[in-house]
PDB file of C-alpha atoms in Angstrom:
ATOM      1  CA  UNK A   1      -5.305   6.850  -2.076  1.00 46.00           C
ATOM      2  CA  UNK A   2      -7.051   3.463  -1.095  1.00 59.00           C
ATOM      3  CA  UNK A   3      -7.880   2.774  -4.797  1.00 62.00           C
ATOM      4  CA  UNK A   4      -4.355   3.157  -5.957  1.00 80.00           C
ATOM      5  CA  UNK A   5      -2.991   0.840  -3.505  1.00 80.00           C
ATOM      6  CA  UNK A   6      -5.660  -1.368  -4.223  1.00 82.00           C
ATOM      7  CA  UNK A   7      -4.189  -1.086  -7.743  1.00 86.00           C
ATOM      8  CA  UNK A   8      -0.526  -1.458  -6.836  1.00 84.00           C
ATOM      9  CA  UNK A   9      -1.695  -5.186  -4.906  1.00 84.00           C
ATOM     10  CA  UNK A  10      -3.591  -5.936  -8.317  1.00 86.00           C
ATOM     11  CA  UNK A  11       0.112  -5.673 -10.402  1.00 88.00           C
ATOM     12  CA  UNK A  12       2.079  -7.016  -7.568  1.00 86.00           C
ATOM     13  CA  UNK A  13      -0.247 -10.086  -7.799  1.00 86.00           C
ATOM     14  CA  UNK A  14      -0.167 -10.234 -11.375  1.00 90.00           C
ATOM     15  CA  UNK A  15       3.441  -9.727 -11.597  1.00 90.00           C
ATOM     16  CA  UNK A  16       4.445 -12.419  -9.205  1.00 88.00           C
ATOM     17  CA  UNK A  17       1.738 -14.424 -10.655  1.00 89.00           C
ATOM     18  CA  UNK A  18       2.645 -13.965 -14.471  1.00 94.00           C
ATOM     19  CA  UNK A  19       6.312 -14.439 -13.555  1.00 95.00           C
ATOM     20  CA  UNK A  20       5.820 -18.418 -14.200  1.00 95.00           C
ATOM     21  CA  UNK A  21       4.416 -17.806 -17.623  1.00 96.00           C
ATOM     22  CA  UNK A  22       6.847 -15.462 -18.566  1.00 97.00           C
ATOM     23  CA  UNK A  23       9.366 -18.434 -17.452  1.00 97.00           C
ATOM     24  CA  UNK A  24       7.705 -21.090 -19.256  1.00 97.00           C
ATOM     25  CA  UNK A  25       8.207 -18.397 -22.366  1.00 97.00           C
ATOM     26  CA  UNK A  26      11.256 -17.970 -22.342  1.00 97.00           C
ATOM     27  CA  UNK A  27      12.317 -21.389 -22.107  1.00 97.00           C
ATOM     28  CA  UNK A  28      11.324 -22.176 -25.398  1.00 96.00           C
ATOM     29  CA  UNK A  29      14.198 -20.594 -26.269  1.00 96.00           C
ATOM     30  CA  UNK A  30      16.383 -20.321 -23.628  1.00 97.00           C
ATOM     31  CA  UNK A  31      18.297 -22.885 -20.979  1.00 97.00           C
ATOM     32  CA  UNK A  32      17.195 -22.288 -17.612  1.00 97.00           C
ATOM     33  CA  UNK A  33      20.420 -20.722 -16.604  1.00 97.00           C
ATOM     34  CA  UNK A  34      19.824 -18.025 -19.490  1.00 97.00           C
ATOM     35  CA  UNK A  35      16.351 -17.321 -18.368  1.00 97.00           C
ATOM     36  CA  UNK A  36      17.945 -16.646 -14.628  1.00 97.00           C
ATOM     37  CA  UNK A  37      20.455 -14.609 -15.979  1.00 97.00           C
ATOM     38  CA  UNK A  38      17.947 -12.243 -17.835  1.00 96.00           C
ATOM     39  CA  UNK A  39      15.538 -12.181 -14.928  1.00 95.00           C
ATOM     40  CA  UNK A  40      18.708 -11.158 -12.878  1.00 96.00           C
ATOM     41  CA  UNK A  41      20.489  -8.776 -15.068  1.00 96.00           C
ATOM     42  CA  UNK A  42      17.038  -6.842 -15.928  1.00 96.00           C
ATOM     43  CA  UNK A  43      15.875  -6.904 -12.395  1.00 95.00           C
ATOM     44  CA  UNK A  44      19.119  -5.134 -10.992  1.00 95.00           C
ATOM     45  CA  UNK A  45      18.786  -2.884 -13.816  1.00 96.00           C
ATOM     46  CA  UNK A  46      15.329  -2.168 -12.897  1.00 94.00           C
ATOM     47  CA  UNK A  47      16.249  -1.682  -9.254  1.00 94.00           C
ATOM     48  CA  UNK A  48      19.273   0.675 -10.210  1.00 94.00           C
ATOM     49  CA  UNK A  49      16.687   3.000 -11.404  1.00 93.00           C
ATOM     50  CA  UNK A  50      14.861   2.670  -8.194  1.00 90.00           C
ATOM     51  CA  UNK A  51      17.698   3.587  -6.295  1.00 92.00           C
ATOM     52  CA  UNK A  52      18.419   6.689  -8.675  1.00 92.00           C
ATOM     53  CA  UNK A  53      14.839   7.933  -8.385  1.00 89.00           C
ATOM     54  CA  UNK A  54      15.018   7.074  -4.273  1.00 87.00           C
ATOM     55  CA  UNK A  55      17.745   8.450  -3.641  1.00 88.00           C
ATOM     56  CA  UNK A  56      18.766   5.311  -1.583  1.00 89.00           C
ATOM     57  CA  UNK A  57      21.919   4.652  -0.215  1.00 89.00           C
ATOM     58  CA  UNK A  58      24.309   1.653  -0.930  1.00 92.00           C
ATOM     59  CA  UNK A  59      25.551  -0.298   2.324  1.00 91.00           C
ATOM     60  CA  UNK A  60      29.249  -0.246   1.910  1.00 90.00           C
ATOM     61  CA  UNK A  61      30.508  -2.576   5.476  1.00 93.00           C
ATOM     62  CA  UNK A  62      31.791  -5.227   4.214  1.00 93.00           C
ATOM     63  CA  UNK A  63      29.663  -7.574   6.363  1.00 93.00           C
ATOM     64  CA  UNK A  64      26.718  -6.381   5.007  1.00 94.00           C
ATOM     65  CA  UNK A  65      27.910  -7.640   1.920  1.00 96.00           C
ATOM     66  CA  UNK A  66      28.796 -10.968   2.868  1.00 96.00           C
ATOM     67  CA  UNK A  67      24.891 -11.248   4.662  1.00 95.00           C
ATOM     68  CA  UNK A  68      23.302  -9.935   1.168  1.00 95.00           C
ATOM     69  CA  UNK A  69      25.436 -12.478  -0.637  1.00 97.00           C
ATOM     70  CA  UNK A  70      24.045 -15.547   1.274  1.00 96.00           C
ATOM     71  CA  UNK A  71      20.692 -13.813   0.588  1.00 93.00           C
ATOM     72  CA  UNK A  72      21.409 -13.454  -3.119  1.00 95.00           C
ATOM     73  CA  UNK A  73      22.087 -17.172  -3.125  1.00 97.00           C
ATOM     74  CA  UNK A  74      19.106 -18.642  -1.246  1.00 94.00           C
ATOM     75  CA  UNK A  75      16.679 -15.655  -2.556  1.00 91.00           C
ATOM     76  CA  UNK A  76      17.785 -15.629  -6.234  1.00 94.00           C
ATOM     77  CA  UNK A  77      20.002 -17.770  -7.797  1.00 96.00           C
ATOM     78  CA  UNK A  78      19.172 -20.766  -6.573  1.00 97.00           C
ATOM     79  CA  UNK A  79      15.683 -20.990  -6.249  1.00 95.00           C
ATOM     80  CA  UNK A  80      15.063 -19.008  -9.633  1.00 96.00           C
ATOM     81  CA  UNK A  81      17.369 -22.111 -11.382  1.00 97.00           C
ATOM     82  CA  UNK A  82      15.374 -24.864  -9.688  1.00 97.00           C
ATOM     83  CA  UNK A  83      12.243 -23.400 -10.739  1.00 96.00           C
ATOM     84  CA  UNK A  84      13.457 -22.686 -14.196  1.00 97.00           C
ATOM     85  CA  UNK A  85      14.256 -26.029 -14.440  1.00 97.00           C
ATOM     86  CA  UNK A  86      11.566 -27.924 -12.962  1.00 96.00           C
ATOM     87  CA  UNK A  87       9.083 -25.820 -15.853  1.00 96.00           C
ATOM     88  CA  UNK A  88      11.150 -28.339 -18.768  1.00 96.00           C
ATOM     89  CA  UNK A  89       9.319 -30.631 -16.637  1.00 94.00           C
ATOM     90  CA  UNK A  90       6.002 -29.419 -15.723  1.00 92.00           C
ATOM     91  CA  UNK A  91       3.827 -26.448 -16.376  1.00 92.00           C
ATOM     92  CA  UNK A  92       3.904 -22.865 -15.414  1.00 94.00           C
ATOM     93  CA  UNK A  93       0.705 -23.080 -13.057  1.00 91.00           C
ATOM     94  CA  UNK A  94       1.585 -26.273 -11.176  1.00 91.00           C
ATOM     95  CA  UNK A  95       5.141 -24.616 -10.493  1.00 92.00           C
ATOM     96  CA  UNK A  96       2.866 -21.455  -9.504  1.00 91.00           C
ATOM     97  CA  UNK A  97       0.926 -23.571  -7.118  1.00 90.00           C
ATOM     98  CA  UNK A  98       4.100 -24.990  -5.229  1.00 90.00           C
ATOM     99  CA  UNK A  99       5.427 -21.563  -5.021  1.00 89.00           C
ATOM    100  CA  UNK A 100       2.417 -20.755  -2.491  1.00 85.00           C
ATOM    101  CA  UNK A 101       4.145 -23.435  -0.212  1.00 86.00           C
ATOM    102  CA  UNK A 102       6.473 -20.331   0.419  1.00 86.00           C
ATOM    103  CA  UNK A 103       5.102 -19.086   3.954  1.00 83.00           C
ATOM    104  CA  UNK A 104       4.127 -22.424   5.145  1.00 83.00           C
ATOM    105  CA  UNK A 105       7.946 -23.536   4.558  1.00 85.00           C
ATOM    106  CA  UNK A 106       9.134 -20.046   5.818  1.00 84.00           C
ATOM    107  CA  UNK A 107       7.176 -20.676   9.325  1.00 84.00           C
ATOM    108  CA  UNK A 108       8.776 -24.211  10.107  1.00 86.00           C
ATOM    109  CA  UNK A 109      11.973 -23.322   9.217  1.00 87.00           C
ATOM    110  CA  UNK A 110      11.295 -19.977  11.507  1.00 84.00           C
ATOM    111  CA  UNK A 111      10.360 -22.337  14.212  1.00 82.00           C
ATOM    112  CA  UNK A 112      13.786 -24.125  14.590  1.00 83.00           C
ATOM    113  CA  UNK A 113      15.814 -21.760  13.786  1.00 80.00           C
ATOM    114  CA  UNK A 114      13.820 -18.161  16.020  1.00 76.00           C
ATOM    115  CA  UNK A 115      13.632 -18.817  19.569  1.00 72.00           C
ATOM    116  CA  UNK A 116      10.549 -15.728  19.009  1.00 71.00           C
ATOM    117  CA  UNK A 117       9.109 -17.726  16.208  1.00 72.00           C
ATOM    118  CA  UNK A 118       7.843 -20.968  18.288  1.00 77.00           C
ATOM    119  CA  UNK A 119       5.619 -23.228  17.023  1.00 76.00           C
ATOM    120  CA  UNK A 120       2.266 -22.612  18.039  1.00 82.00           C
ATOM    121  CA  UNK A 121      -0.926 -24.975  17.494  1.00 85.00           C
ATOM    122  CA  UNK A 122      -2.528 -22.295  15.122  1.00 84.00           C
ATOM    123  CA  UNK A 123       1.063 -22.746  13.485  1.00 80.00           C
ATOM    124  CA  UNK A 124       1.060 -26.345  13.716  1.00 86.00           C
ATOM    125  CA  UNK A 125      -2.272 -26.867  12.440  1.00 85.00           C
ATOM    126  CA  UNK A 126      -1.540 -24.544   9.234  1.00 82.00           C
ATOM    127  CA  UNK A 127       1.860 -26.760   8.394  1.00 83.00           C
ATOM    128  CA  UNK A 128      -0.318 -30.367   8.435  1.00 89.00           C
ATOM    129  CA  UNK A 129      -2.726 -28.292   5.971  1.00 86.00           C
ATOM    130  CA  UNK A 130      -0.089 -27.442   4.173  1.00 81.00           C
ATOM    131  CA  UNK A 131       1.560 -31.236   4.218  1.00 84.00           C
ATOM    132  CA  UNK A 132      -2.022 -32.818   3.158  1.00 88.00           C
ATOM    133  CA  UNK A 133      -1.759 -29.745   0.589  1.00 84.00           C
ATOM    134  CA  UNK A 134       1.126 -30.947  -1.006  1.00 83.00           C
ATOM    135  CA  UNK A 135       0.369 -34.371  -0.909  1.00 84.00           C
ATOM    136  CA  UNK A 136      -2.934 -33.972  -3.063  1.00 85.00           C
ATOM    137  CA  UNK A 137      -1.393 -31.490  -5.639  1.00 83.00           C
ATOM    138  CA  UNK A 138       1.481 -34.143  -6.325  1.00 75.00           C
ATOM    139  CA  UNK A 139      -1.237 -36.888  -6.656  1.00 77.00           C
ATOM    140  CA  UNK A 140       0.387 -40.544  -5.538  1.00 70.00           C
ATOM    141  CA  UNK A 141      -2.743 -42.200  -5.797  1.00 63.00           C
ATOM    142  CA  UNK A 142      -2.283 -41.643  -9.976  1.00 62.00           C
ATOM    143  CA  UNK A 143       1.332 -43.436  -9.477  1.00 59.00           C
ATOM    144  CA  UNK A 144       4.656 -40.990  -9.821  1.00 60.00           C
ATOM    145  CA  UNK A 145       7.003 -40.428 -12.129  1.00 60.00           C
ATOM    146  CA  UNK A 146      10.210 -40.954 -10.095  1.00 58.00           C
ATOM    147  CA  UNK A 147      12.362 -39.528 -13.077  1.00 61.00           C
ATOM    148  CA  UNK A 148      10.833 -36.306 -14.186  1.00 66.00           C
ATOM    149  CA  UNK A 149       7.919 -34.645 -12.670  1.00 83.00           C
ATOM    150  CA  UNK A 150       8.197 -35.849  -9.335  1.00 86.00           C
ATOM    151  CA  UNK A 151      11.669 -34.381  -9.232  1.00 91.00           C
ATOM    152  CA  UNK A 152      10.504 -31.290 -10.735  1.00 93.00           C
ATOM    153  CA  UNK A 153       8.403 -30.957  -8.126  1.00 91.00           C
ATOM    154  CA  UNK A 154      10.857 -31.490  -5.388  1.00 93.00           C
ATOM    155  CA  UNK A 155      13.009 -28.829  -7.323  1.00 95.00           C
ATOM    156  CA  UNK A 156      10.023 -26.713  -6.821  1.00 94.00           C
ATOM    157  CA  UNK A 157       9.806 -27.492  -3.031  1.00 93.00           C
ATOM    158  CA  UNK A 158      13.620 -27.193  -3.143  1.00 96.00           C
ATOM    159  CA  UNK A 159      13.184 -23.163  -4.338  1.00 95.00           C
ATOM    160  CA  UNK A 160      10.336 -22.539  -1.542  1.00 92.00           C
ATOM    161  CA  UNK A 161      12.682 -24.133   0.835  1.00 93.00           C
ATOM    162  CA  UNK A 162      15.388 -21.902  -0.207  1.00 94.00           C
ATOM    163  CA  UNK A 163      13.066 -19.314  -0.242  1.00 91.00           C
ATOM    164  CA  UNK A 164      12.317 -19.827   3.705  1.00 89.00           C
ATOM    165  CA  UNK A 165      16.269 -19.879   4.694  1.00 92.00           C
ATOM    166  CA  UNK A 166      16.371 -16.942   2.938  1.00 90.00           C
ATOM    167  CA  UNK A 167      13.266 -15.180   4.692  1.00 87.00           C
ATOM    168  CA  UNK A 168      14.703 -16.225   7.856  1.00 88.00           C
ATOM    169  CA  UNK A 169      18.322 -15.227   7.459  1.00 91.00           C
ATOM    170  CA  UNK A 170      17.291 -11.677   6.626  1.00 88.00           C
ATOM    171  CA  UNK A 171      15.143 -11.486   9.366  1.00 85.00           C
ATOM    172  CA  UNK A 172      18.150 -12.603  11.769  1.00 88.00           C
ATOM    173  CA  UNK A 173      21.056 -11.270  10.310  1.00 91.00           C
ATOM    174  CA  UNK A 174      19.695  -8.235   7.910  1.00 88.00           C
ATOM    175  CA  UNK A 175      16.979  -6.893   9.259  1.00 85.00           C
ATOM    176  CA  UNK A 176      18.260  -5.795  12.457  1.00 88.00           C
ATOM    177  CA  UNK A 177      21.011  -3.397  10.235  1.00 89.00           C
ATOM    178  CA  UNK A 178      18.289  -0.964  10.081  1.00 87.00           C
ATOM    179  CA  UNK A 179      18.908  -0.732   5.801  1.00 88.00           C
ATOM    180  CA  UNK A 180      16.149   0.360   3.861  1.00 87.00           C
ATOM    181  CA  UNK A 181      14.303  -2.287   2.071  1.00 84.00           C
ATOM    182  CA  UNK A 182      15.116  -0.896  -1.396  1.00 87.00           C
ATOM    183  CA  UNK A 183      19.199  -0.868  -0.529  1.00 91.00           C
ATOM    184  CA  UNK A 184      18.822  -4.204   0.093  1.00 90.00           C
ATOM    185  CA  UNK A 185      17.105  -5.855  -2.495  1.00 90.00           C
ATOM    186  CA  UNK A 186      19.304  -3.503  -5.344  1.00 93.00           C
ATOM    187  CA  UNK A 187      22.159  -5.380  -3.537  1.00 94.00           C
ATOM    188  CA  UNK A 188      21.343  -8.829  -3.208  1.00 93.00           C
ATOM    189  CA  UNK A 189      19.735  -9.181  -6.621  1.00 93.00           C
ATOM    190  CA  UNK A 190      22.891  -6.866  -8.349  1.00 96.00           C
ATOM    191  CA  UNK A 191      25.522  -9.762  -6.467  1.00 96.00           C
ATOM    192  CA  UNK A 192      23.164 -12.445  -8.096  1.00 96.00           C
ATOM    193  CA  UNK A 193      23.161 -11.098 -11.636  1.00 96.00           C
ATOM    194  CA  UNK A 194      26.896 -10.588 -10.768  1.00 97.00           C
ATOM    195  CA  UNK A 195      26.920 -14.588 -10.527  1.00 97.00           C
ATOM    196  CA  UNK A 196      25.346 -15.137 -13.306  1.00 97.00           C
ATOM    197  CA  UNK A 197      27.735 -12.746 -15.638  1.00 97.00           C
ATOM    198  CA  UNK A 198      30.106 -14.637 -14.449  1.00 96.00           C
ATOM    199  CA  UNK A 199      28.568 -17.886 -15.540  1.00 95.00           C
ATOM    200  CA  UNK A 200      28.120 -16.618 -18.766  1.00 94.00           C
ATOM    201  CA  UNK A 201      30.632 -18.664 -20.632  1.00 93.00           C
ATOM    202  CA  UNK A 202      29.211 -21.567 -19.914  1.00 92.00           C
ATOM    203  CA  UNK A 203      25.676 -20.554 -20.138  1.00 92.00           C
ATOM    204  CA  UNK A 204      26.656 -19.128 -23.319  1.00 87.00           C
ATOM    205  CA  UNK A 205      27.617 -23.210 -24.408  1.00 87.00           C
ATOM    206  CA  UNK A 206      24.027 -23.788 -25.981  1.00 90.00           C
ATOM    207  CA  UNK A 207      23.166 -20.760 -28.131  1.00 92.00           C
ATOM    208  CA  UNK A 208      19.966 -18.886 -27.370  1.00 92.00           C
ATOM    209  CA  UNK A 209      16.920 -18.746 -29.462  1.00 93.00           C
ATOM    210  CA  UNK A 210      15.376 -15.039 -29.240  1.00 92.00           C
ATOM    211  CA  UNK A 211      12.146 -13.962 -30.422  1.00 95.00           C
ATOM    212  CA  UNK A 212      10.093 -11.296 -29.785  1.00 96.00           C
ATOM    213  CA  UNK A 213       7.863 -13.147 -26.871  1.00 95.00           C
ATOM    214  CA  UNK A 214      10.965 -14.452 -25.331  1.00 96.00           C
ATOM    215  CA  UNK A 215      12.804 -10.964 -25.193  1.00 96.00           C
ATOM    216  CA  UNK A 216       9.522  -9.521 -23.791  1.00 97.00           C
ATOM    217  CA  UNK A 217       9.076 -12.205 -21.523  1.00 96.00           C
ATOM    218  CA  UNK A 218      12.326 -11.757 -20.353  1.00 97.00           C
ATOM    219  CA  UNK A 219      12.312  -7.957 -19.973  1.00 96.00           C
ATOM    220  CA  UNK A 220       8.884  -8.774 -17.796  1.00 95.00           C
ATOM    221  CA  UNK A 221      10.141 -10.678 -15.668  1.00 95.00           C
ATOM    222  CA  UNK A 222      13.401  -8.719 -14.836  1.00 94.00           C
ATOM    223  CA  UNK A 223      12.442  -5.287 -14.725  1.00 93.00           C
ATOM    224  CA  UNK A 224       8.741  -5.783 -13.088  1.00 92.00           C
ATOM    225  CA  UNK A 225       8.376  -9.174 -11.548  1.00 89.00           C
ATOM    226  CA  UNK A 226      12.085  -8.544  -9.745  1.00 84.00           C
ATOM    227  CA  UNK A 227      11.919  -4.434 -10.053  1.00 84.00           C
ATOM    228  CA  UNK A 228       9.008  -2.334 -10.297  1.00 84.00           C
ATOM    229  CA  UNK A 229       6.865  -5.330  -8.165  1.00 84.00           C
ATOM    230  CA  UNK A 230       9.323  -5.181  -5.316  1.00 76.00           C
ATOM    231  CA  UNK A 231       8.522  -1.277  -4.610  1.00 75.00           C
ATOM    232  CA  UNK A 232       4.948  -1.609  -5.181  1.00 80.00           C
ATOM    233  CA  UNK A 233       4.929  -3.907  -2.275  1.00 77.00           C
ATOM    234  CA  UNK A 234       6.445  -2.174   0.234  1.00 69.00           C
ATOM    235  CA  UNK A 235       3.986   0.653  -0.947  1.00 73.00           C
ATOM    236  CA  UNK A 236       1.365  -1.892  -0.269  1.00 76.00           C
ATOM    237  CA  UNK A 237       2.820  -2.912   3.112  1.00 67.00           C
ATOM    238  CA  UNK A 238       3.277   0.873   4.500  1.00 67.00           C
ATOM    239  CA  UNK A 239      -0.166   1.252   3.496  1.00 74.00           C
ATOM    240  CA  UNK A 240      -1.976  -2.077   4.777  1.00 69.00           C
ATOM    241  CA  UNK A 241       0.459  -3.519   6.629  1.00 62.00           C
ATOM    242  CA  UNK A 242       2.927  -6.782   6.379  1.00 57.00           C
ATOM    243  CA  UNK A 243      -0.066  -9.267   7.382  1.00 56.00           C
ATOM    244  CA  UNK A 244      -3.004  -7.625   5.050  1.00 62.00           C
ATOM    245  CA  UNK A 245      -0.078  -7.715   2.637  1.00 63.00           C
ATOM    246  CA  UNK A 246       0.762 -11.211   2.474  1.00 62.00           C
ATOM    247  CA  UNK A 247      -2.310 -12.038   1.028  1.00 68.00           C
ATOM    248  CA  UNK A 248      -0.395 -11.788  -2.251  1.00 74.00           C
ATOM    249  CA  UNK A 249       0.468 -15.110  -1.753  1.00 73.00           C
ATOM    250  CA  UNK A 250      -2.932 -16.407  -2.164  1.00 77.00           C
ATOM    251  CA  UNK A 251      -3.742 -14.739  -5.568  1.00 81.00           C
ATOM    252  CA  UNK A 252      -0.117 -15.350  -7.123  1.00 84.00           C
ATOM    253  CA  UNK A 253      -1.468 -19.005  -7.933  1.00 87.00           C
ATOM    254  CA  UNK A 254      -4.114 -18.150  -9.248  1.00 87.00           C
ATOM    255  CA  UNK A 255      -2.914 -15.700 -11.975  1.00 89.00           C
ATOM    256  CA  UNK A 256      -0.633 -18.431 -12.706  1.00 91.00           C
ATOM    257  CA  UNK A 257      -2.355 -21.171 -13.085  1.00 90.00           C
ATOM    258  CA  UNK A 258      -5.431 -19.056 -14.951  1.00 91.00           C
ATOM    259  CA  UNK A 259      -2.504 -17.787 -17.358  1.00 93.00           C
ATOM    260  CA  UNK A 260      -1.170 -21.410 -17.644  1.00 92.00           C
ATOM    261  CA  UNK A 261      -4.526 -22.651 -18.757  1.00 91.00           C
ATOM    262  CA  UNK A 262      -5.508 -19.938 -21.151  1.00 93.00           C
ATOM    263  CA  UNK A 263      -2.797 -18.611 -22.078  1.00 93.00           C
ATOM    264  CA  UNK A 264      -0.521 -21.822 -23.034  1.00 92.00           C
ATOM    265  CA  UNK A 265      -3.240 -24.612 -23.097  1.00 93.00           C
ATOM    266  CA  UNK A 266      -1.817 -26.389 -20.318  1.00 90.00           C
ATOM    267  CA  UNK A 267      -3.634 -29.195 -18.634  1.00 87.00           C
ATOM    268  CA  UNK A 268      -5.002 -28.996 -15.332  1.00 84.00           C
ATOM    269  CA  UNK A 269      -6.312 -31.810 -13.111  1.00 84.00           C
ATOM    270  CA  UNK A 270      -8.435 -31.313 -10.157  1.00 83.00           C
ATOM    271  CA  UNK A 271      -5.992 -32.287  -7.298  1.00 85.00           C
ATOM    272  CA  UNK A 272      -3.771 -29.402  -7.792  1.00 85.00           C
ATOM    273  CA  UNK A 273      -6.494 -26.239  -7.267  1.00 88.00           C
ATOM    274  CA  UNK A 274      -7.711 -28.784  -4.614  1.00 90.00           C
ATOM    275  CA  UNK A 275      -4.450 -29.090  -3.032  1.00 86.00           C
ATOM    276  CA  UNK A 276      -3.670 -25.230  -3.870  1.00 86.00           C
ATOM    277  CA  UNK A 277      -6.792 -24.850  -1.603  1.00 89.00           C
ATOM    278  CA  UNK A 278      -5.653 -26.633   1.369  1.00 88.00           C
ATOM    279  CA  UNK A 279      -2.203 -25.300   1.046  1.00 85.00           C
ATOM    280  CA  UNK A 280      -3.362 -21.731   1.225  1.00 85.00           C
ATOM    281  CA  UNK A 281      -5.863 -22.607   4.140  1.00 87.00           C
ATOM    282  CA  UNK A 282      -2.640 -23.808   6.115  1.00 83.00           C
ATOM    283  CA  UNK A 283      -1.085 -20.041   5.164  1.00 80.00           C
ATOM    284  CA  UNK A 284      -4.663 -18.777   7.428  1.00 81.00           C
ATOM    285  CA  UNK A 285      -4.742 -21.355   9.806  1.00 84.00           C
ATOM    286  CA  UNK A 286      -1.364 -20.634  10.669  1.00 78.00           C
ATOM    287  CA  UNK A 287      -1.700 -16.695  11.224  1.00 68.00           C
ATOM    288  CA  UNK A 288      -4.967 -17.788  13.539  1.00 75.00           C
ATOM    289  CA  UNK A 289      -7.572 -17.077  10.822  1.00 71.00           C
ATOM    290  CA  UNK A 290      -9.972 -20.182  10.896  1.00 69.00           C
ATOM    291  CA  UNK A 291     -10.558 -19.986  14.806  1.00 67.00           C
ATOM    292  CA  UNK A 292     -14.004 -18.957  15.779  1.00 56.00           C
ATOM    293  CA  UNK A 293     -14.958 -16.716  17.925  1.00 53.00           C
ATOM    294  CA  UNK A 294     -16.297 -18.557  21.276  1.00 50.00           C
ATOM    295  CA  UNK A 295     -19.689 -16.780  22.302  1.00 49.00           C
ATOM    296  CA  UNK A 296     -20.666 -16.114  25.636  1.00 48.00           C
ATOM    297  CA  UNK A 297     -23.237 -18.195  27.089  1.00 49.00           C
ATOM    298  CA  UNK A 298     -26.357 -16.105  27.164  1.00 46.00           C
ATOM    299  CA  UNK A 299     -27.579 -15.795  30.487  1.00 44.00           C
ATOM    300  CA  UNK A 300     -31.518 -16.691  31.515  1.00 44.00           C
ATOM    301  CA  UNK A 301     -32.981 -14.802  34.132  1.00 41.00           C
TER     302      UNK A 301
END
């Protein structure tokens, strides 16, 4: 049993991980708004069968709804188009690498807006890590391109900001419904692809260019990096538990940068693992991780 969840962590890493390469695929093809709408449209196809094979319920109150559509906003289509975009700007494993920024972004937004999340020094400590972080991956010292991949990294700091709201809003609105994890993700990813059918005309204004590693990319990242990786998780969390669990986040970066690098040649300078490092050391200062233990003084008779 502890080998196969083992195994379930090892996709859901490379799944998440991959899910920047697959992105980076399919835009050499694709605009960034079709590349959301297949990751949408195959993901709540994906999760459809979930539900089938669950046996899950749909939430039918109407306020429900109208939490899971903020969520399907902040979680999905906006963050998915920023970071679509940003990779016509820069490559798959630097937009990997700002993705970790997730948690860190997730806890100070947490901090204003959860009276029970307050802002602790373990907490603080692991968001100035995270600051100096992002600070070395972007690299000032080099000089910055105001007009391209400085703004797509903000757009990537923009999706891991959403990302946080998102996190949070669930966890204050959502999560106190008592609606199984799977319900809710079918939902809130089903209202985005809904959003992006609807879009279609206009996404539809520069044709697409498929090929066989772009439709495969595509069907990737739909139906397992926004489907099948979703249930392994909460697998993985039942069986480890939501802390021992996170620790997704630190390996996602590195499947994507190590697929970035091999996999499409991209170039990769020594600030941003450097700056990856410090970024996930803020994600373990701030969970209390890099404290030592203080010894007791040994006593001399």
């Amino acid at each position: 049993m502890r080998a196969g969840v083992v195994g379930q962590f090892a996709v859901v890493a490379a799944a998440w991980g991959s899910s920047f390469l697959f992105i980076k695929v399919g835009l050499g093809g694709l605009t960034p708004g079709q590349v959301v709408w297949a990751r949408l449209v195959f993901g709540s196809l994906a999760l459809a069968a979930i539900m089938l094979v669950t046996r899950r319920a749909i939430p039918r109150e109407p306020r429900v709804w109208g939490h899971l559509t903020v969520v399907a906003l902040l979680l999905c289509v906006f963050p998915f188009l920023l970071f679509a975009w940003a990779e016509t700007r820069i490559s798959s494993g630097l937009a990997s690498i700002f993705n970790a920024t997730t948690p860190l972004l997730t806890m100070a937004i947490g901090a204003v807006a959860l009276a029970s999340e307050r802002l602790t020094r373990d907490r603080a400590l692991g968001l100035v890590l995270g600051f100096v972080g992002v600070v070395v991956i972007i690299g000032p010292w080099a000089g910055i391109d105001f007009g391209h991949e400085l703004l797509a990294q903000l757009a990537c700091l923009g999706a891991t900001f959403c990302y946080g709201c998102s996190f949070v809003y669930l966890r204050r609105f959502v999560a106190p419904l008592g609606i199984p994890a799977v319900s809710v993700a079918f939902v809130q990813v089903t209202i985005a692809a809904v959003i992006m059918l609807a879009a279609t005309p206009w996404l539809t204004a520069t044709p697409p260019r498929l090929d066989l590693p772009i439709v495969l990319s595509m069907l990737a990242l739909g139906a397992i990096g926004t489907g099948l990786a979703y249930l392994l998780n909460m697998n993985v969390v039942r069986a480890w538990g939501a802390a021992n669990a996170s620790a997704v986040t630190y390996l996602s970066p590195v499947v994507g940068v190590a697929l970035g690098v091999t996999v499409l040649g991209e170039p990769l300078t020594w600030n941003q693992p450097v700056g990856a490092v410090l970024v996930i050391l803020g994600i373990v200062a701030s969970h209390g991780k890099l404290r030592t233990k203080r010894r007791e003084p040994i006593s001399v008779r």
